[in-house]
mmCIF file of C-alpha atoms and ligand atoms in Angstrom:
data_model
loop_
_atom_site.group_PDB
_atom_site.id
_atom_site.type_symbol
_atom_site.label_atom_id
_atom_site.label_comp_id
_atom_site.label_asym_id
_atom_site.label_seq_id
_atom_site.Cartn_x
_atom_site.Cartn_y
_atom_site.Cartn_z
ATOM 1 C CA MET G 144 52.401 54.267 27.144
ATOM 2 C CA LYS G 145 52.322 56.870 29.870
ATOM 3 C CA ILE G 146 55.838 56.970 31.265
ATOM 4 C CA LEU G 147 57.376 58.736 34.251
ATOM 5 C CA ILE G 148 61.084 59.512 34.148
ATOM 6 C CA THR G 149 62.584 60.450 37.485
ATOM 7 C CA GLY G 150 65.637 62.588 36.852
ATOM 8 C CA GLY G 151 64.379 63.270 33.337
ATOM 9 C CA ALA G 152 66.069 66.674 33.133
ATOM 10 C CA GLY G 153 69.508 65.096 33.399
ATOM 11 C CA PHE G 154 71.765 64.143 30.529
ATOM 12 C CA ILE G 155 70.508 60.579 30.146
ATOM 13 C CA GLY G 156 66.917 61.318 31.183
ATOM 14 C CA SER G 157 66.459 64.144 28.700
ATOM 15 C CA ASN G 158 67.801 62.018 25.840
ATOM 16 C CA LEU G 159 65.428 59.244 26.869
ATOM 17 C CA THR G 160 62.551 61.736 27.037
ATOM 18 C CA ARG G 161 63.287 62.952 23.510
ATOM 19 C CA ARG G 162 63.266 59.413 22.174
ATOM 20 C CA LEU G 163 60.105 58.328 23.995
ATOM 21 C CA LEU G 164 58.228 61.414 22.797
ATOM 22 C CA LYS G 165 59.386 60.633 19.274
ATOM 23 C CA GLU G 166 57.942 57.134 19.692
ATOM 24 C CA LYS G 167 54.611 58.767 20.651
ATOM 25 C CA HIS G 168 54.633 57.969 24.333
ATOM 26 C CA VAL G 169 53.318 60.440 26.906
ATOM 27 C CA VAL G 170 56.164 61.457 29.186
ATOM 28 C CA THR G 171 56.198 63.065 32.605
ATOM 29 C CA VAL G 172 59.517 64.150 34.068
ATOM 30 C CA ILE G 173 60.120 64.770 37.742
ATOM 31 C CA ASP G 174 63.414 66.451 38.544
ATOM 32 C CA ASP G 175 64.706 68.680 41.340
ATOM 33 C CA LEU G 176 67.250 70.229 38.947
ATOM 34 C CA SER G 177 70.116 69.450 41.337
ATOM 35 C CA THR G 178 72.299 68.243 38.479
ATOM 36 C CA GLY G 179 69.770 68.307 35.628
ATOM 37 C CA SER G 180 68.678 71.537 33.928
ATOM 38 C CA MET G 181 65.726 73.204 32.197
ATOM 39 C CA GLU G 182 68.068 73.725 29.264
ATOM 40 C CA ASN G 183 68.097 69.948 28.705
ATOM 41 C CA ILE G 184 64.301 69.779 28.382
ATOM 42 C CA LYS G 185 63.495 73.114 26.793
ATOM 43 C CA ASP G 186 62.832 71.518 23.377
ATOM 44 C CA PHE G 187 59.844 69.568 24.738
ATOM 45 C CA LYS G 188 58.031 72.399 26.511
ATOM 46 C CA GLU G 189 55.586 72.919 23.634
ATOM 47 C CA ASN G 190 54.894 69.203 23.205
ATOM 48 C CA LYS G 191 51.452 68.374 24.579
ATOM 49 C CA HIS G 192 52.599 64.858 25.424
ATOM 50 C CA PHE G 193 55.256 66.209 27.787
ATOM 51 C CA HIS G 194 54.773 67.243 31.405
ATOM 52 C CA PHE G 195 57.340 68.562 33.830
ATOM 53 C CA GLU G 196 57.093 68.410 37.587
ATOM 54 C CA LEU G 197 59.673 70.337 39.565
ATOM 55 C CA GLY G 198 60.246 68.326 42.719
ATOM 56 C CA SER G 199 62.269 65.758 44.557
ATOM 57 C CA ILE G 200 61.742 62.026 44.800
ATOM 58 C CA LEU G 201 62.191 62.572 48.538
ATOM 59 C CA ASP G 202 58.800 64.330 48.506
ATOM 60 C CA ILE G 203 56.292 61.504 48.813
ATOM 61 C CA ASP G 204 53.248 63.627 47.937
ATOM 62 C CA ILE G 205 54.626 64.916 44.642
ATOM 63 C CA LEU G 206 55.974 61.496 43.796
ATOM 64 C CA GLU G 207 52.630 59.858 44.454
ATOM 65 C CA LYS G 208 50.925 62.417 42.225
ATOM 66 C CA VAL G 209 53.201 61.647 39.269
ATOM 67 C CA ILE G 210 53.406 57.867 39.703
ATOM 68 C CA LYS G 211 49.664 57.262 40.027
ATOM 69 C CA PRO G 212 48.619 58.043 36.429
ATOM 70 C CA VAL G 213 51.487 56.368 34.505
ATOM 71 C CA ASP G 214 52.039 52.834 33.179
ATOM 72 C CA LEU G 215 55.775 52.613 33.727
ATOM 73 C CA VAL G 216 58.505 54.344 35.736
ATOM 74 C CA PHE G 217 62.063 54.882 34.519
ATOM 75 C CA HIS G 218 63.913 55.601 37.744
ATOM 76 C CA LEU G 219 66.981 57.622 36.795
ATOM 77 C CA ALA G 220 67.014 60.243 39.563
ATOM 78 C CA ALA G 221 70.210 59.784 41.559
ATOM 79 C CA ALA G 222 73.295 61.580 42.703
ATOM 80 C CA VAL G 223 75.688 61.385 39.755
ATOM 81 C CA GLY G 224 79.315 62.140 39.051
ATOM 82 C CA VAL G 225 82.216 61.182 41.284
ATOM 83 C CA GLU G 226 83.006 64.792 42.163
ATOM 84 C CA TYR G 227 79.382 65.548 43.053
ATOM 85 C CA ILE G 228 79.210 62.510 45.322
ATOM 86 C CA ILE G 229 82.437 63.356 47.095
ATOM 87 C CA ASN G 230 81.311 66.942 47.649
ATOM 88 C CA ASN G 231 77.743 66.023 48.712
ATOM 89 C CA PRO G 232 78.041 62.717 50.579
ATOM 90 C CA LEU G 233 74.961 63.022 52.783
ATOM 91 C CA LYS G 234 72.623 64.264 50.080
ATOM 92 C CA SER G 235 73.874 61.554 47.716
ATOM 93 C CA ILE G 236 73.168 58.749 50.167
ATOM 94 C CA GLU G 237 69.758 60.157 51.009
ATOM 95 C CA ILE G 238 68.618 60.552 47.420
ATOM 96 C CA ASN G 239 69.912 57.152 46.316
ATOM 97 C CA VAL G 240 68.546 55.213 49.283
ATOM 98 C CA GLN G 241 65.441 57.050 50.502
ATOM 99 C CA GLY G 242 64.503 58.276 47.036
ATOM 100 C CA THR G 243 64.631 54.830 45.457
ATOM 101 C CA GLU G 244 62.736 53.326 48.369
ATOM 102 C CA ASN G 245 59.988 55.907 47.784
ATOM 103 C CA VAL G 246 59.851 55.116 44.069
ATOM 104 C CA LEU G 247 59.640 51.364 44.636
ATOM 105 C CA LYS G 248 57.116 51.611 47.448
ATOM 106 C CA LEU G 249 54.753 53.792 45.442
ATOM 107 C CA SER G 250 55.248 51.786 42.260
ATOM 108 C CA HIS G 251 54.242 48.723 44.232
ATOM 109 C CA LYS G 252 51.233 50.516 45.731
ATOM 110 C CA TYR G 253 49.967 51.452 42.256
ATOM 111 C CA LYS G 254 51.292 48.337 40.446
ATOM 112 C CA LYS G 255 53.671 50.092 38.026
ATOM 113 C CA LYS G 256 56.569 48.520 36.229
ATOM 114 C CA VAL G 257 59.950 50.005 37.216
ATOM 115 C CA ILE G 258 63.088 50.206 35.099
ATOM 116 C CA LEU G 259 65.846 51.038 37.549
ATOM 117 C CA ALA G 260 69.109 52.736 36.626
ATOM 118 C CA SER G 261 72.170 51.406 38.380
ATOM 119 C CA THR G 262 75.840 51.787 37.670
ATOM 120 C CA SER G 263 79.083 49.981 36.920
ATOM 121 C CA GLU G 264 80.333 51.556 40.166
ATOM 122 C CA VAL G 265 78.678 48.602 41.919
ATOM 123 C CA TYR G 266 81.606 46.425 40.754
ATOM 124 C CA GLY G 267 83.966 48.698 42.709
ATOM 125 C CA LYS G 268 87.628 47.805 42.241
ATOM 126 C CA ASN G 269 87.034 44.503 40.494
ATOM 127 C CA GLY G 270 89.453 44.881 37.576
ATOM 128 C CA ASN G 271 88.620 41.650 35.718
ATOM 129 C CA ASP G 272 89.129 41.568 31.963
ATOM 130 C CA THR G 273 85.372 41.924 31.636
ATOM 131 C CA LEU G 274 82.681 42.389 34.261
ATOM 132 C CA SER G 275 79.564 40.241 34.105
ATOM 133 C CA GLU G 276 76.379 40.908 36.014
ATOM 134 C CA ASN G 277 77.000 38.167 38.589
ATOM 135 C CA ASP G 278 80.626 39.065 39.267
ATOM 136 C CA ASP G 279 81.888 39.962 42.734
ATOM 137 C CA ARG G 280 81.878 43.488 44.049
ATOM 138 C CA ILE G 281 85.244 44.615 45.474
ATOM 139 C CA LEU G 282 85.076 47.733 47.585
ATOM 140 C CA GLY G 283 87.340 49.850 49.755
ATOM 141 C CA SER G 284 86.946 51.276 53.233
ATOM 142 C CA THR G 285 83.893 53.230 54.405
ATOM 143 C CA THR G 286 86.215 56.172 55.106
ATOM 144 C CA ILE G 287 86.485 56.621 51.334
ATOM 145 C CA SER G 288 83.231 58.282 50.409
ATOM 146 C CA ARG G 289 83.394 57.267 46.757
ATOM 147 C CA TRP G 290 82.412 53.741 47.782
ATOM 148 C CA SER G 291 79.193 54.995 49.322
ATOM 149 C CA TYR G 292 77.880 55.510 45.815
ATOM 150 C CA SER G 293 78.586 51.905 44.913
ATOM 151 C CA ASN G 294 76.853 50.751 48.066
ATOM 152 C CA THR G 295 73.794 52.963 47.726
ATOM 153 C CA LYS G 296 73.193 51.796 44.169
ATOM 154 C CA ALA G 297 73.783 48.179 45.177
ATOM 155 C CA LEU G 298 71.209 48.650 47.917
ATOM 156 C CA ASP G 299 68.822 50.015 45.255
ATOM 157 C CA GLU G 300 69.353 46.808 43.309
ATOM 158 C CA PHE G 301 68.757 44.655 46.390
ATOM 159 C CA LEU G 302 65.562 46.565 47.123
ATOM 160 C CA ALA G 303 64.287 46.269 43.564
ATOM 161 C CA LEU G 304 65.032 42.542 43.483
ATOM 162 C CA ALA G 305 63.348 42.056 46.856
ATOM 163 C CA TYR G 306 60.222 43.816 45.549
ATOM 164 C CA TYR G 307 60.363 41.617 42.461
ATOM 165 C CA HIS G 308 60.692 38.340 44.358
ATOM 166 C CA GLU G 309 58.546 39.057 47.413
ATOM 167 C CA LYS G 310 55.881 41.398 46.048
ATOM 168 C CA LYS G 311 55.928 40.438 42.365
ATOM 169 C CA LEU G 312 56.661 44.036 41.368
ATOM 170 C CA PRO G 313 57.806 43.994 37.723
ATOM 171 C CA VAL G 314 61.335 45.451 37.701
ATOM 172 C CA VAL G 315 64.276 45.544 35.323
ATOM 173 C CA ILE G 316 67.717 46.797 36.408
ATOM 174 C CA PHE G 317 70.426 48.172 34.145
ATOM 175 C CA ARG G 318 74.007 49.084 35.038
ATOM 176 C CA LEU G 319 75.456 51.907 32.994
ATOM 177 C CA PHE G 320 79.154 52.054 32.271
ATOM 178 C CA ASN G 321 80.630 55.502 31.490
ATOM 179 C CA THR G 322 77.978 57.130 29.328
ATOM 180 C CA THR G 323 78.775 60.286 27.438
ATOM 181 C CA GLY G 324 78.002 62.256 24.309
ATOM 182 C CA PRO G 325 76.750 65.599 23.041
ATOM 183 C CA GLY G 326 74.973 67.618 25.720
ATOM 184 C CA GLN G 327 76.821 66.219 28.714
ATOM 185 C CA VAL G 328 78.481 68.800 30.942
ATOM 186 C CA GLY G 329 81.792 68.251 32.684
ATOM 187 C CA ASP G 330 80.790 69.873 35.955
ATOM 188 C CA TYR G 331 80.653 66.736 38.109
ATOM 189 C CA GLY G 332 83.617 64.716 36.814
ATOM 190 C CA MET G 333 82.703 63.366 33.362
ATOM 191 C CA VAL G 334 86.036 63.344 31.695
ATOM 192 C CA VAL G 335 85.017 63.422 28.015
ATOM 193 C CA PRO G 336 83.123 66.764 27.928
ATOM 194 C CA ARG G 337 85.742 68.165 30.270
ATOM 195 C CA PHE G 338 88.694 67.271 28.038
ATOM 196 C CA VAL G 339 86.832 68.503 24.955
ATOM 197 C CA LYS G 340 86.068 71.854 26.557
ATOM 198 C CA GLN G 341 89.667 72.222 27.744
ATOM 199 C CA ALA G 342 91.021 71.327 24.308
ATOM 200 C CA LEU G 343 88.728 73.744 22.480
ATOM 201 C CA LEU G 344 89.667 76.543 24.858
ATOM 202 C CA GLU G 345 93.364 75.685 24.418
ATOM 203 C CA LYS G 346 93.596 75.091 28.150
ATOM 204 C CA PRO G 347 95.594 72.248 29.725
ATOM 205 C CA LEU G 348 93.843 68.882 29.816
ATOM 206 C CA THR G 349 93.640 67.819 33.454
ATOM 207 C CA VAL G 350 94.643 64.173 33.774
ATOM 208 C CA TYR G 351 94.154 62.759 37.277
ATOM 209 C CA GLY G 352 96.612 60.219 38.640
ATOM 210 C CA SER G 353 98.975 58.480 36.223
ATOM 211 C CA GLY G 354 96.427 58.519 33.400
ATOM 212 C CA ASP G 355 97.065 54.799 32.921
ATOM 213 C CA GLN G 356 93.637 53.977 34.358
ATOM 214 C CA THR G 357 91.224 52.893 31.643
ATOM 215 C CA ARG G 358 87.513 53.364 31.014
ATOM 216 C CA CYS G 359 85.001 52.236 28.412
ATOM 217 C CA PHE G 360 82.789 54.996 27.048
ATOM 218 C CA THR G 361 79.363 54.469 25.525
ATOM 219 C CA HIS G 362 77.610 56.954 23.269
ATOM 220 C CA ILE G 363 74.353 58.228 24.739
ATOM 221 C CA TYR G 364 72.526 57.254 21.514
ATOM 222 C CA ASP G 365 73.594 53.629 21.979
ATOM 223 C CA VAL G 366 72.490 53.727 25.606
ATOM 224 C CA ILE G 367 69.017 54.989 24.689
ATOM 225 C CA ASN G 368 68.707 52.206 22.091
ATOM 226 C CA ALA G 369 69.552 49.691 24.813
ATOM 227 C CA LEU G 370 66.894 51.034 27.181
ATOM 228 C CA LEU G 371 63.869 50.782 24.894
ATOM 229 C CA PRO G 372 63.574 46.984 24.708
ATOM 230 C CA LEU G 373 63.829 46.772 28.504
ATOM 231 C CA MET G 374 60.388 48.403 28.720
ATOM 232 C CA THR G 375 58.534 45.710 26.838
ATOM 233 C CA ASN G 376 60.601 42.517 26.787
ATOM 234 C CA GLU G 377 58.950 40.251 29.375
ATOM 235 C CA LYS G 378 62.028 38.034 29.581
ATOM 236 C CA CYS G 379 63.948 40.954 31.103
ATOM 237 C CA LEU G 380 61.807 41.115 34.258
ATOM 238 C CA GLY G 381 63.784 40.548 37.460
ATOM 239 C CA GLU G 382 67.069 40.700 35.519
ATOM 240 C CA ILE G 383 70.147 42.943 35.677
ATOM 241 C CA PHE G 384 71.893 44.116 32.504
ATOM 242 C CA ASN G 385 75.223 45.762 31.848
ATOM 243 C CA ILE G 386 74.991 48.524 29.261
ATOM 244 C CA GLY G 387 78.343 49.619 27.909
ATOM 245 C CA ASN G 388 80.795 49.589 25.055
ATOM 246 C CA PRO G 389 83.737 47.248 25.725
ATOM 247 C CA GLN G 390 86.188 49.468 23.765
ATOM 248 C CA GLU G 391 88.788 50.281 26.435
ATOM 249 C CA VAL G 392 90.952 53.412 26.473
ATOM 250 C CA SER G 393 93.420 54.853 28.956
ATOM 251 C CA ILE G 394 92.773 58.392 30.159
ATOM 252 C CA ASN G 395 96.157 59.428 28.696
ATOM 253 C CA ALA G 396 95.161 58.060 25.286
ATOM 254 C CA LEU G 397 91.771 59.734 25.581
ATOM 255 C CA ALA G 398 93.428 63.103 26.253
ATOM 256 C CA GLU G 399 95.670 62.666 23.237
ATOM 257 C CA ALA G 400 92.793 61.627 20.979
ATOM 258 C CA VAL G 401 90.715 64.626 22.059
ATOM 259 C CA MET G 402 93.572 67.051 21.410
ATOM 260 C CA ARG G 403 94.250 65.536 18.002
ATOM 261 C CA LYS G 404 90.613 65.609 16.935
ATOM 262 C CA ALA G 405 90.008 69.116 18.279
ATOM 263 C CA ASP G 406 93.169 70.261 16.515
ATOM 264 C CA SER G 407 94.276 71.706 19.829
ATOM 265 C CA SER G 408 97.745 72.636 20.967
ATOM 266 C CA SER G 409 96.854 72.299 24.654
ATOM 267 C CA GLN G 410 99.251 70.564 27.029
ATOM 268 C CA ILE G 411 98.445 67.764 29.419
ATOM 269 C CA ILE G 412 98.675 68.711 33.065
ATOM 270 C CA ARG G 413 98.775 65.994 35.712
ATOM 271 C CA HIS G 414 97.077 66.289 39.073
ATOM 272 C CA SER G 415 97.420 63.840 41.906
ATOM 273 C CA TYR G 416 94.133 62.465 43.221
ATOM 274 C CA ASP G 417 94.992 64.119 46.539
ATOM 275 C CA GLU G 418 95.047 67.531 44.887
ATOM 276 C CA VAL G 419 91.661 67.250 43.210
ATOM 277 C CA MET G 420 89.690 64.768 45.290
ATOM 278 C CA GLY G 421 91.178 65.220 48.747
ATOM 279 C CA LYS G 422 93.075 62.707 50.843
ATOM 280 C CA ASN G 423 90.558 59.886 51.019
ATOM 281 C CA PHE G 424 90.088 58.995 47.392
ATOM 282 C CA GLU G 425 90.547 55.809 45.499
ATOM 283 C CA ASP G 426 90.068 55.332 41.749
ATOM 284 C CA MET G 427 89.516 52.085 39.910
ATOM 285 C CA LYS G 428 92.161 50.993 37.410
ATOM 286 C CA ARG G 429 89.731 49.690 34.832
ATOM 287 C CA ARG G 430 86.075 48.840 34.250
ATOM 288 C CA VAL G 431 85.209 46.810 31.174
ATOM 289 C CA PRO G 432 81.657 45.571 30.540
ATOM 290 C CA ASN G 433 80.710 42.117 29.456
ATOM 291 C CA ILE G 434 77.567 42.696 27.395
ATOM 292 C CA ASP G 435 76.743 39.125 26.393
ATOM 293 C CA LYS G 436 73.611 39.101 28.523
ATOM 294 C CA ILE G 437 71.877 42.135 27.046
ATOM 295 C CA LYS G 438 72.904 40.970 23.560
ATOM 296 C CA LYS G 439 71.302 37.608 24.227
ATOM 297 C CA PHE G 440 68.077 39.030 25.712
ATOM 298 C CA THR G 441 67.472 41.973 23.374
ATOM 299 C CA GLY G 442 69.903 41.775 20.456
ATOM 300 C CA TRP G 443 71.410 45.131 21.450
ATOM 301 C CA SER G 444 75.057 45.972 20.976
ATOM 302 C CA PRO G 445 76.790 49.348 20.678
ATOM 303 C CA THR G 446 77.271 50.819 17.212
ATOM 304 C CA LEU G 447 79.266 53.985 17.914
ATOM 305 C CA SER G 448 83.003 54.003 18.635
ATOM 306 C CA LEU G 449 85.094 56.253 20.839
ATOM 307 C CA ASP G 450 86.064 58.205 17.710
ATOM 308 C CA ASN G 451 82.359 58.822 16.995
ATOM 309 C CA ILE G 452 81.849 59.947 20.594
ATOM 310 C CA ILE G 453 84.736 62.421 20.592
ATOM 311 C CA ASP G 454 83.711 63.816 17.179
ATOM 312 C CA ASP G 455 80.117 64.320 18.317
ATOM 313 C CA VAL G 456 81.092 65.995 21.588
ATOM 314 C CA ILE G 457 83.506 68.329 19.795
ATOM 315 C CA LYS G 458 80.857 69.198 17.187
ATOM 316 C CA TYR G 459 78.231 69.848 19.867
ATOM 317 C CA ASN G 460 80.499 72.074 21.923
ATOM 318 C CA LYS G 461 81.578 74.059 18.892
ATOM 319 C CA GLU G 462 77.954 74.606 17.832
ATOM 320 C CA THR G 463 76.487 75.514 21.179
ATOM 321 C CA LEU G 464 79.490 77.204 22.702
ATOM 322 C CA ARG G 465 78.461 75.669 25.983
ATOM 323 C CA PHE G 466 81.795 76.416 27.576
HETATM 324 N N1 UDP Z 628 89.482 62.194 35.060
HETATM 325 C C1 UDP Z 628 90.595 62.921 34.699
HETATM 326 N N2 UDP Z 628 90.458 64.273 34.539
HETATM 327 C C2 UDP Z 628 89.260 64.928 34.714
HETATM 328 C C3 UDP Z 628 88.126 64.170 35.071
HETATM 329 C C4 UDP Z 628 88.283 62.793 35.235
HETATM 330 O O1 UDP Z 628 91.704 62.373 34.520
HETATM 331 O O2 UDP Z 628 89.216 66.165 34.537
HETATM 332 C C5 UDP Z 628 89.644 60.728 35.221
HETATM 333 C C6 UDP Z 628 89.069 60.152 36.523
HETATM 334 O O3 UDP Z 628 90.018 60.218 37.563
HETATM 335 C C7 UDP Z 628 88.748 58.723 36.112
HETATM 336 C C8 UDP Z 628 88.367 58.845 34.637
HETATM 337 O O4 UDP Z 628 88.908 60.093 34.181
HETATM 338 O O5 UDP Z 628 89.864 57.904 36.245
HETATM 339 C C9 UDP Z 628 86.856 58.871 34.389
HETATM 340 O O6 UDP Z 628 86.296 59.858 35.218
HETATM 341 P P1 UDP Z 628 84.761 60.240 35.193
HETATM 342 O O7 UDP Z 628 84.555 61.220 36.324
HETATM 343 O O8 UDP Z 628 84.366 60.678 33.832
HETATM 344 O O9 UDP Z 628 84.002 58.881 35.491
HETATM 345 P P2 UDP Z 628 84.249 57.674 36.543
HETATM 346 O O10 UDP Z 628 84.716 56.542 35.724
HETATM 347 O O11 UDP Z 628 85.261 58.120 37.535
HETATM 348 O O12 UDP Z 628 82.906 57.453 37.132
#
């Protein structure tokens, strides 16, 4: 297939690109390099099945040029990382709302299938034991800019579903829970690469809040394996899927595990959310995926544990000295 990946120079997009090229697809990436990097895609430059377009999904002309010739669009371009979103609220809303509208409009014009990336942030503060696709969204005040991310991605989902139902545009939506692994940078939040870098440098590990909040981390390799069947499985059209690993860990326990595995004698240093995120910040206590639906539709389930993730991120950072 000829596939366009918006945001293909990001952490997830570049891993998806690598895999799709390996499977002999022809891949075009459009990326404005706001959070992605040329470093992520440098390995593919010589591959004749790979094309890179430097540009924004806010630019209709460039977007039209890259959407027209492909068979399928993976729409991954979005503002990512809690810290990025808090520091760039306007740009984040614009890219997530206007950008996705552009992608869907043009995909409809040229009749292209769209696989849309969404996020577990849409569930907001819902702290249920597990979160299923149809569960309620629980959000805070509009004065807390973190929640704008949840709302913009939810609006993306509404738009995609409206195109599916009203215009018969083939769409599939997936919600990623915390995705991490080798190659991810800790510049925009992203606690795992950040803790690993701090531990390897023997610097204090920065735990925000009490550290009792929990997250579920999925290895990027598992995530890529989950995405492939969504391209071809007809049953998935018009559906939303959680992609995540239900293994839950507190941020305190994560810090300790990273220090142990990195053989680090760093200390843990605690910061209040106020200190690092400013006054108007709210975190969620937990976010655990229910993955029954994707299992049922595609047979996918995660294979790599948190231990595997930490080991791989430590190994990668030691090898590349990307810190
Ligand atoms: N976090 C932390 N120290 C850091 C970065 C993040 O304690 O240096 C916490 C953050 O407050 C959150 C969790 O780790 O509770 C996961 O943060 P991340 O930014 O990786 O993803 P999120 O789940 O917030 O989207």
